[in-house]
Coordinates of C-alpha atoms in Angstrom, one line a residue:
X189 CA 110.1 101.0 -104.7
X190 CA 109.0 97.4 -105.2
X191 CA 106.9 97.7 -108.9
X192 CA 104.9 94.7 -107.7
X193 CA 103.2 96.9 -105.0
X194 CA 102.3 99.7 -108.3
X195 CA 100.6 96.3 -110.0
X196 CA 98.6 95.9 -106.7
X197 CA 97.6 99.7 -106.7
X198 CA 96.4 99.7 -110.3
X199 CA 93.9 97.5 -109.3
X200 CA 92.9 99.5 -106.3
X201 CA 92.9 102.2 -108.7
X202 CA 90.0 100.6 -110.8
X203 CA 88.2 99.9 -107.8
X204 CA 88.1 103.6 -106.6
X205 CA 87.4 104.7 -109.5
X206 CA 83.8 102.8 -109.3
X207 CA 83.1 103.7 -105.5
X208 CA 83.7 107.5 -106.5
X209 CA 82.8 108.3 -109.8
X210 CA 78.8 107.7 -109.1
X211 CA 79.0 110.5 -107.1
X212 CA 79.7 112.3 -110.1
X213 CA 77.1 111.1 -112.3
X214 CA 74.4 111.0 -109.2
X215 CA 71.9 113.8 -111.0
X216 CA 72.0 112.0 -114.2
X217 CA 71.6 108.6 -113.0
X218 CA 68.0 109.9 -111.0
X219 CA 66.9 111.9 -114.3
X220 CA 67.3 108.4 -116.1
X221 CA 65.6 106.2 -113.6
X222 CA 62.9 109.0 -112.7
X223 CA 64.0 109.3 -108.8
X224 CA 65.6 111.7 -106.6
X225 CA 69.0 111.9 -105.7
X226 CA 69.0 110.8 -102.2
X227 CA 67.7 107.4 -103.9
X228 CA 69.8 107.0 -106.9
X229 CA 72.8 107.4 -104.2
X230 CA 72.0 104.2 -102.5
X231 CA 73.9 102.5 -105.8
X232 CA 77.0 103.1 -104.0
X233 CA 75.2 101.8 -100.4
X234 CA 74.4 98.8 -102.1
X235 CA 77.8 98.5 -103.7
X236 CA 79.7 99.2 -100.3
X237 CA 77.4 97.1 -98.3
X238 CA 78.3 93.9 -100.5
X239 CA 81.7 94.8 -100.2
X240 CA 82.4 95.3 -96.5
X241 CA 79.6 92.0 -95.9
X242 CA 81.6 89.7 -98.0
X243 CA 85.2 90.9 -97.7
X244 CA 85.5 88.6 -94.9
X245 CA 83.7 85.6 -96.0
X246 CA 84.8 85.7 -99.3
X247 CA 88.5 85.3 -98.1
X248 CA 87.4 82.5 -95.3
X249 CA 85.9 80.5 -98.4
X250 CA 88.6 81.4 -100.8
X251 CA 91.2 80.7 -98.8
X252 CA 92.6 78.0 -100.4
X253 CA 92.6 79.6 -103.7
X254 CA 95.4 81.0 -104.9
X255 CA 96.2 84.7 -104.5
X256 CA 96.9 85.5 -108.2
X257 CA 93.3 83.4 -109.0
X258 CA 91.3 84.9 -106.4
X259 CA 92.4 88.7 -107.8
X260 CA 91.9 87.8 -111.2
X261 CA 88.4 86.6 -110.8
X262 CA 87.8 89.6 -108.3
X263 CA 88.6 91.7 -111.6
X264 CA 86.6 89.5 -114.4
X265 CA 83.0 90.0 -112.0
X266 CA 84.2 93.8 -111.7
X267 CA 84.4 94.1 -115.2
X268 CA 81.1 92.5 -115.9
X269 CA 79.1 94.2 -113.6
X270 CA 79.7 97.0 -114.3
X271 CA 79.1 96.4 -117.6
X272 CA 75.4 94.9 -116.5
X273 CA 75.3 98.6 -114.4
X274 CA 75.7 100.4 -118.0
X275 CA 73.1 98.4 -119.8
X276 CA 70.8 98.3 -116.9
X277 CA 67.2 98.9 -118.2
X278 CA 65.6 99.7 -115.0
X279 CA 66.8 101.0 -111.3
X280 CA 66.3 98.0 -109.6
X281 CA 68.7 95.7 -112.0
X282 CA 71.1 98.7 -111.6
X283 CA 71.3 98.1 -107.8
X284 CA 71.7 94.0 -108.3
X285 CA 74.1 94.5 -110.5
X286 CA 76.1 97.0 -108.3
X287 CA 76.4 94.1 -105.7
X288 CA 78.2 92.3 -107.7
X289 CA 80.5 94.5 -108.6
X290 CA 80.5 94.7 -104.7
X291 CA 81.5 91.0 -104.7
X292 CA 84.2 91.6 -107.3
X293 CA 86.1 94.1 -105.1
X294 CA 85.5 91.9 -102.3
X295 CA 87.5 89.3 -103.5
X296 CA 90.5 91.6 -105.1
X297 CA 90.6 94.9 -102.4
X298 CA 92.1 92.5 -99.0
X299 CA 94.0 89.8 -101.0
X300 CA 96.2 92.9 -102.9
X301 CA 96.0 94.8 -99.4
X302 CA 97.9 91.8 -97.2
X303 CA 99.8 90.3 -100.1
X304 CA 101.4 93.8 -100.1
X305 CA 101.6 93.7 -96.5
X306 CA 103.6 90.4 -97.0
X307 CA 105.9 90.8 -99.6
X308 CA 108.0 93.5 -97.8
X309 CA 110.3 93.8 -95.0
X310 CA 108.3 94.5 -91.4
X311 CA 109.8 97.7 -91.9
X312 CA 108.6 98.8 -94.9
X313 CA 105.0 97.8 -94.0
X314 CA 104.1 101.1 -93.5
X315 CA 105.3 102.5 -96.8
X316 CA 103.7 99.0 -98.8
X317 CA 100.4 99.7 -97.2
X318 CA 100.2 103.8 -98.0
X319 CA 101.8 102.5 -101.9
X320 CA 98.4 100.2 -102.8
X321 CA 96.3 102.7 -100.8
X322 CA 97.5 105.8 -103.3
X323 CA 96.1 103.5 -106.1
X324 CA 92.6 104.8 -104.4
X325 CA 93.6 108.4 -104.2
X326 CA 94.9 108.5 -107.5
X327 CA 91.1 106.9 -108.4
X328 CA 89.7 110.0 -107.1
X329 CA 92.1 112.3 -108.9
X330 CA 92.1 110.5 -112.2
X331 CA 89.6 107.8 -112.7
X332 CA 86.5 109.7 -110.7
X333 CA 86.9 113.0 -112.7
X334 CA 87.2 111.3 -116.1
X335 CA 84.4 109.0 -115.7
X336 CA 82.4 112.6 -114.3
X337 CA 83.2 114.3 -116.8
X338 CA 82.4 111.5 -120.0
X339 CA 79.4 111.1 -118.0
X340 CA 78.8 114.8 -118.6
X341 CA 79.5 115.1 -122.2
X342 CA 78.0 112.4 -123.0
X343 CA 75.5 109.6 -121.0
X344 CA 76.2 108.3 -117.5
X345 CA 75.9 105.0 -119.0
X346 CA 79.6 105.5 -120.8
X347 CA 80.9 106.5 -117.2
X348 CA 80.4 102.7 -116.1
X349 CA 82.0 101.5 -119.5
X350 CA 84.9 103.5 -118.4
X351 CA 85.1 101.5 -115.4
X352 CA 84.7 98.2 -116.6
X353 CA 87.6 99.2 -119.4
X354 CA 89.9 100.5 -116.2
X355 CA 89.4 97.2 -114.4
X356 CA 90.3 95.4 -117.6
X357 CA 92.9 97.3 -117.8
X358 CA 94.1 96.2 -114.3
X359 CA 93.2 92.3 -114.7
X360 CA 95.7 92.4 -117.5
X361 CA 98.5 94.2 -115.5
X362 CA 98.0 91.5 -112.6
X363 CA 98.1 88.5 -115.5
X364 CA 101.0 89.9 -117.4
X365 CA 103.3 91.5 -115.0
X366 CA 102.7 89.6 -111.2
X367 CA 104.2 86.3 -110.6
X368 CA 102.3 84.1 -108.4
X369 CA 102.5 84.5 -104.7
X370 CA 103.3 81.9 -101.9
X371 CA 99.7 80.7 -100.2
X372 CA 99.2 81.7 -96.7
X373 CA 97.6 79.4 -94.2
X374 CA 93.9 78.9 -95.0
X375 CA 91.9 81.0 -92.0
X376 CA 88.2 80.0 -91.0
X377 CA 85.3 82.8 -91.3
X378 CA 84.9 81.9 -87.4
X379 CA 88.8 82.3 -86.8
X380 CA 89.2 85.5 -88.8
X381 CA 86.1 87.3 -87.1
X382 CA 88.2 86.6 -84.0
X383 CA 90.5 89.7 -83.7
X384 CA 86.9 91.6 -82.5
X385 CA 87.4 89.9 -79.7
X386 CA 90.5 92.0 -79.0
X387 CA 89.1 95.6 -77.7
X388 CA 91.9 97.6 -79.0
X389 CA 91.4 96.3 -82.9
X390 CA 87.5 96.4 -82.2
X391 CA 87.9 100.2 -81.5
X392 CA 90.6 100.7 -84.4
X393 CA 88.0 99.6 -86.7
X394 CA 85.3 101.5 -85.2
X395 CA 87.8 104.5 -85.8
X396 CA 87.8 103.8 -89.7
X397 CA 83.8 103.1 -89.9
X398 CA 83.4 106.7 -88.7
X399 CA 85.7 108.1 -90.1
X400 CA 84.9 106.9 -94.2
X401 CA 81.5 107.7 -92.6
X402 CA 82.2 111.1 -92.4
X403 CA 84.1 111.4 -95.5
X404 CA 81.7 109.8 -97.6
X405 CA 78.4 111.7 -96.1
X406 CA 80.0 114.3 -97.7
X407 CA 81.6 112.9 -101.2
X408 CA 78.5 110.4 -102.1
X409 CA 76.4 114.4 -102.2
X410 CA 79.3 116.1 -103.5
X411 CA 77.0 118.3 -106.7
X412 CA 74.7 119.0 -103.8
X413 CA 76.7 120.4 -101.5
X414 CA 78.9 122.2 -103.6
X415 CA 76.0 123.5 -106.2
X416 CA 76.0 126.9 -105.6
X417 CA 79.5 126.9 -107.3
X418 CA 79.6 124.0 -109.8
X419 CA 78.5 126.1 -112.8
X420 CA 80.3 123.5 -115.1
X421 CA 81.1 119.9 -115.7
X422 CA 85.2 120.6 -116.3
X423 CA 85.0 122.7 -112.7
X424 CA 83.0 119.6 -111.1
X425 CA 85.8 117.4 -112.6
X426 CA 88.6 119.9 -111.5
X427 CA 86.8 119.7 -107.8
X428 CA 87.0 115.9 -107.3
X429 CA 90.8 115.8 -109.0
X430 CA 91.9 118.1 -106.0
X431 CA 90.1 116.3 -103.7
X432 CA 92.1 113.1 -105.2
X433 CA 95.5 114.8 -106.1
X434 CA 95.7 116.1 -102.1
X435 CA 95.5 112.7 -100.3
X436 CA 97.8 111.2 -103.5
X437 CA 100.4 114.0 -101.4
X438 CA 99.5 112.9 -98.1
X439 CA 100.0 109.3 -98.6
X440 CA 103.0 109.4 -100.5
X441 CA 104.5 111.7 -97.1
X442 CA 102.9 109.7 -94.6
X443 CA 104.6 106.5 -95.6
X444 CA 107.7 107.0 -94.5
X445 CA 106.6 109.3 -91.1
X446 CA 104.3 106.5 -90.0
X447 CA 107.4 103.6 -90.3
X448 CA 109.3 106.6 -88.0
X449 CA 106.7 107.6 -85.2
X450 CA 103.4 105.7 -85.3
X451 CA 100.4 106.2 -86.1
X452 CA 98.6 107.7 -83.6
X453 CA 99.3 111.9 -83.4
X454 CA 99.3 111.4 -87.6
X455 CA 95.4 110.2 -86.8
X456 CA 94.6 112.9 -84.0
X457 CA 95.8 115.8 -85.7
X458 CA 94.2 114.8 -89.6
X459 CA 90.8 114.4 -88.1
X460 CA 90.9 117.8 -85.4
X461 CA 91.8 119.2 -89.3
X462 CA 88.9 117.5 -90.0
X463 CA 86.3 118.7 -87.6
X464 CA 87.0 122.0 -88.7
X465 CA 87.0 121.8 -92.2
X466 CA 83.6 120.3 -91.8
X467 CA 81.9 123.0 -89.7
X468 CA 83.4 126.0 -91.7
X469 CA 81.8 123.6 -94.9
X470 CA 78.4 125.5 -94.9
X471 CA 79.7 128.4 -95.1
X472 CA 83.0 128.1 -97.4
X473 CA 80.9 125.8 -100.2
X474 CA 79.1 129.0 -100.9
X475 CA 82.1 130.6 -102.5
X476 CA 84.6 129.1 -105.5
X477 CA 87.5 130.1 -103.8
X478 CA 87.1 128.8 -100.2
X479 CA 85.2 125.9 -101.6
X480 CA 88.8 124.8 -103.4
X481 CA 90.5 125.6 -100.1
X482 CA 88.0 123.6 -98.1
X483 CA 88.2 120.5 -100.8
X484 CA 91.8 120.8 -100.7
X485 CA 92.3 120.6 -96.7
X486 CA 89.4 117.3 -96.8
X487 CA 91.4 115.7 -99.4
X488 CA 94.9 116.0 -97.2
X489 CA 93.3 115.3 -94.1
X490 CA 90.7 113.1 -95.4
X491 CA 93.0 110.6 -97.0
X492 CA 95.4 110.3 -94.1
X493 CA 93.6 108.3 -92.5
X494 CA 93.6 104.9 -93.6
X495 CA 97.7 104.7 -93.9
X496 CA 98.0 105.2 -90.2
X497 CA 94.8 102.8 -89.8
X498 CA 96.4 100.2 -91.6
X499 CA 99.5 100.3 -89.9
X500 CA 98.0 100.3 -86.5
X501 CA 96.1 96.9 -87.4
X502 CA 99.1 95.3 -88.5
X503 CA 101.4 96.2 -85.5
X504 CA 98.9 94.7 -83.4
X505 CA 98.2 91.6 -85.2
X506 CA 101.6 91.0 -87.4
X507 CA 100.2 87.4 -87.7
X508 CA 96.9 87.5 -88.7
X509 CA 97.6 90.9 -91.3
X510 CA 95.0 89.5 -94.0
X511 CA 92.9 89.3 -91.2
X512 CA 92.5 92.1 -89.8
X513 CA 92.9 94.3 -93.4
X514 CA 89.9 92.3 -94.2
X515 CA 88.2 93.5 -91.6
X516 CA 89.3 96.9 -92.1
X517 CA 88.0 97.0 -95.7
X518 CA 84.8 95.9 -94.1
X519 CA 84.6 99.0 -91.7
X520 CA 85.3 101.1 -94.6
X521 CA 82.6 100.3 -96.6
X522 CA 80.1 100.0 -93.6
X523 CA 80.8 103.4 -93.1
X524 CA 80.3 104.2 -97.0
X525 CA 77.1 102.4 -96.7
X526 CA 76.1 104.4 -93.5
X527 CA 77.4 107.5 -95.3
X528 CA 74.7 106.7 -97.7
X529 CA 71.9 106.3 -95.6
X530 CA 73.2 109.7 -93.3
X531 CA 73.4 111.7 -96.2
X532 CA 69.7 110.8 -98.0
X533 CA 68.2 111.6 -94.2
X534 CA 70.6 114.6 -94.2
X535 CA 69.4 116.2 -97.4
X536 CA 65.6 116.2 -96.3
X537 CA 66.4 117.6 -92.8
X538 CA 69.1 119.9 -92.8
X539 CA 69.8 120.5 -96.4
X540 CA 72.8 120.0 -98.7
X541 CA 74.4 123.2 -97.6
X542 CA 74.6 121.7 -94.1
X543 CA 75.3 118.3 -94.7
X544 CA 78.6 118.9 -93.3
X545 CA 77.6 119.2 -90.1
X546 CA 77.0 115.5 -89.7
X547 CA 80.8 115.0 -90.6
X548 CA 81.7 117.0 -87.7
X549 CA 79.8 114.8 -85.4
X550 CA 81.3 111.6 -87.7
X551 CA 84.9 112.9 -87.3
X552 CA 84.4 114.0 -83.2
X553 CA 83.3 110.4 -82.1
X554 CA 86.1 109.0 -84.6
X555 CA 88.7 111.1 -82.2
X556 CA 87.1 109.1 -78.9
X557 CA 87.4 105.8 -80.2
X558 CA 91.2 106.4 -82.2
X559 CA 91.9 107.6 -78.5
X560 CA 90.3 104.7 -76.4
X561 CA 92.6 102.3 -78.8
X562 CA 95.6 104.4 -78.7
X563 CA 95.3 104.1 -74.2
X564 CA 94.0 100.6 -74.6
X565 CA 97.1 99.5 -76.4
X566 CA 99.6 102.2 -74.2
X567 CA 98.0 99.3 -70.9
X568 CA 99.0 96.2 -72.6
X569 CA 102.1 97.6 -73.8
X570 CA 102.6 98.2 -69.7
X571 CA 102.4 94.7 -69.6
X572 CA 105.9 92.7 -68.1
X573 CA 106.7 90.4 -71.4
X574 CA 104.0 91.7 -74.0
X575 CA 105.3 93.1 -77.6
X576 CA 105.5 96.9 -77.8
X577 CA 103.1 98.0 -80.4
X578 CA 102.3 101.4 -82.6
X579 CA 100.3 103.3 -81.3

C-alpha cells in the first residue's frame, strides 16, 4: 500500500470526524443555545452547504496553487473554526463559524481525493480512491464516537476542541511526511462545471446526492431515532463506532472487487440492502438488539457507496479526475444539506421513529438514476471507436 494515500486519509479522517460528531452532541448543543433539535442540526447544513458550494470554485480559483499549500491552508481554517465553533457565544456565530470550517474542507477534501487518484497506476485507482475514502469511515468509528462521548462527560464545547486538535494533527502529518506533488493543469470554474453537460456523469452525481441524502436524514437525527434504546452515552458511542467500523470493512473489500468487475451491481445490490434496512428501521430501532443489527447492515451497505461512485466518475472522465471528484464532493454534501432540511421537516411530520421512511424513498430514486447512468454509459460504449467504460 502506498503510505502517501494513509497521509491523505488522515486528513479525511479529521474532516469526518467534524461532519459526524455533531450529530452526537445535537441535544446538548440546543440545551445550550435554547432551541430545538431540528434547529441546532442545521450546523451541519450550513457546514455541508459551504462545502459542496465552494468545492468547485475553490479548486477553479486555487488552481494555480500548489497541492501541498492548498491542503495545508484547507487544514489551518479547519482548525480555527472550529475552534471559533467551541467558543461560540451565541447560535448564530456558531453557524458563521461552521462555514468556514465548510471552506476549510473545501479546499483539502478534492485536492487529497484526485491527488490520490493521480499518484497511482490506472489500475489501482479503484483501491487509491476506497484507501482516502476509509479515512471517513474510520471518522465515524473513531473520531465521531470520541468526540460524542467527551461531549457527554463533559461540555459539547470540548467535542469541537477535539476536532480542531485532530485536524492539527493531520496538517502536521501532511507537512512532515508528504513531499510536494507535480501541479496539474489549472481548470477554469466554467470548464470544470462542464462534465454536467455529459448526461451519464450528471446522473452519477445525482446517484450520490440521494444517496448521502438518505444516509444522512437518518445519521444527522441519529439520538432521535434511536432514543428508545440509547439509555447511555458509552452505548450512543458504541452505536456510531459500529456504524463506522462496518463501512471501514466494506471499503477495505470493495477496493480490490471494484478494480475486478465495476461498479455498477456493487451499487445495485448495497442500496436494494438499503431500502430494506430503512423500512424495517421503525420497527427494529425500538429494540437494542435489532437496532445493532440494523446499524450494522446501514454502515456496510451505507458506506459502499461512494467507492464504486468514485470509480465510476473517473472511468468516464480519466482526464478531468479532479474535476469530476470535485463535483462529487459537491453532490455529497448537497445531499448532507438536504438531509438536513428532510430530516427537521421529518421530525414534525412523521416523527423520529419513522424518519426512516424518507430514506427508503432517498435510496429508491437513488436506484433509478445509478441505473439510467449504468444504460446511458452501456449506449455510448455501443458506440464504433468510443472507450469502454465501468459501468
Amino acid at each position: 500500500m502506498d503510505k502517501r494515500l494513509l497521509i491523505l486519509a488522515l486528513g479525511m479522517f479529521a474532516l469526518g470526524t467534524d461532519s459526524f460528531v455533531v450529530a452526537g452532541v445535537l441535544p446538548a448543543i440546543a440545551r445550550t443555545f435554547h432551541t430545538d433539535v431540528g434547529l441546532a442540526g442545521q450546523l451541519t447544513t450550513v457546514y455541508a452547504i459551504a462545502y459542496a458550494l465552494l468545492s468547485p470554485t475553490v479548486a477553479a480559483l486555487a488552481g494555480g496553487v500548489p497541492r501541498k499549500r492548498l491542503m495545508l491552508s484547507g487544514l489551518g481554517i479547519f482548525v480555527l473554526a472550529n475552534l471559533a465553533t467551541a467558543f461560540a457565544p451565541n447560535f448564530t456565530l456558531a453557524l458563521v463559524s461552521r462555514a468556514f470550517a465548510g471552506l476549510g474542507a473545501a479546499m483539502y477534501s478534492p485536492t487529497a481525493t484526485s491527488t490520490g487518484a493521480m499518484i497511482v497506476k490506472p489500475e489501482q485507482r479503484g483501491q487509491a480512491l476506497t484507501i482516502i475514502l476509509a479515512g471517513l469511515t474510520a471518522a465515524t468509528a473513531l473520531g465521531s464516537p470520541i468526540g460524542t462521548v467527551i461531549g457527554g462527560l463533559g461540555d459539547w464545547r470540548w467535542t469541537m476542541v477535539f476536532v480542531s486538535v485532530v485536524g492539527l494533527l493531520a496538517a502536521a502529518g501532511i507537512a512532515l511526511l508528504l513531499k510536494e506533488i507535480p501541479m496539474p493543469p489549472k481548470v477554469s470554474l466554467r470548464d470544470r462545471l462542464a462534465p454536467l453537460s455529459d448526461t451519464r456523469v450528471g446522473l452519477v452525481l445525482a446517484t450520490t446526492l440521494l444517496a448521502m441524502a438518505g444516509n444522512f436524514v437518518i445519521y444527522t437525527y441519529f439520538s432521535v431515532v434511536f432514543d428508545r434504546v440509547l439509555s447511555s452515552t458509552a452505548l450512543f458511542g458504541a452505536l456510531l463506532v459500529l456504524w463506522g467500523s462496518g463501512g471501514t470493512m466494506t471499503n477495505v473489500v470493495l477496493s480490490r472487487l471494484l478494480d475486478r468487475f465495476g461498479p455498477r451491481w456493487v451499487l445495485v445490490v448495497m442500496l436494494s440492502v438499503l431500502v430494506a434496512d430503512m423500512a424495517l428501521l421503525p420497527w427494529a430501532s425500538g429494540q437494542l438488539w435489532s437496532s445493532v443489527l440494523a446499524i450494522a447492515v446501514w454502515g456496510v451497505a451505507g458506506w459502499g457507496i461512494m467507492g464504486p461512485q468514485q470509480y465510476r466518475l473517473v472511468g468516464l472522465a480519466p482526464a478531468s479526475a479532479p474535476v469530476v471528484l470535485g463535483l462529487n464532493t459537491a453532490a455529497t454534501y448537497l445531499g448532507v444539506t438536504a438531509a438536513g432540511v428532510l430530516g427537521a421537516a421529518g421530525l414534525h411530520l412523521l416523527g423520529g421513529h419513522n424518519l426512516a421512511l424518507f430514506a427508503v424513498i432517498l435510496f429508491v430514486l437513488a436506484i433509478v438514476t445509478s441505473e439510467l447512468a449504468a444504460r446511458r454509459i452501456e449506449a455510448a460504449d455501443a458506440v464504433p471507436g468510443n472507450l469502454q467504460l465501468s459501468k
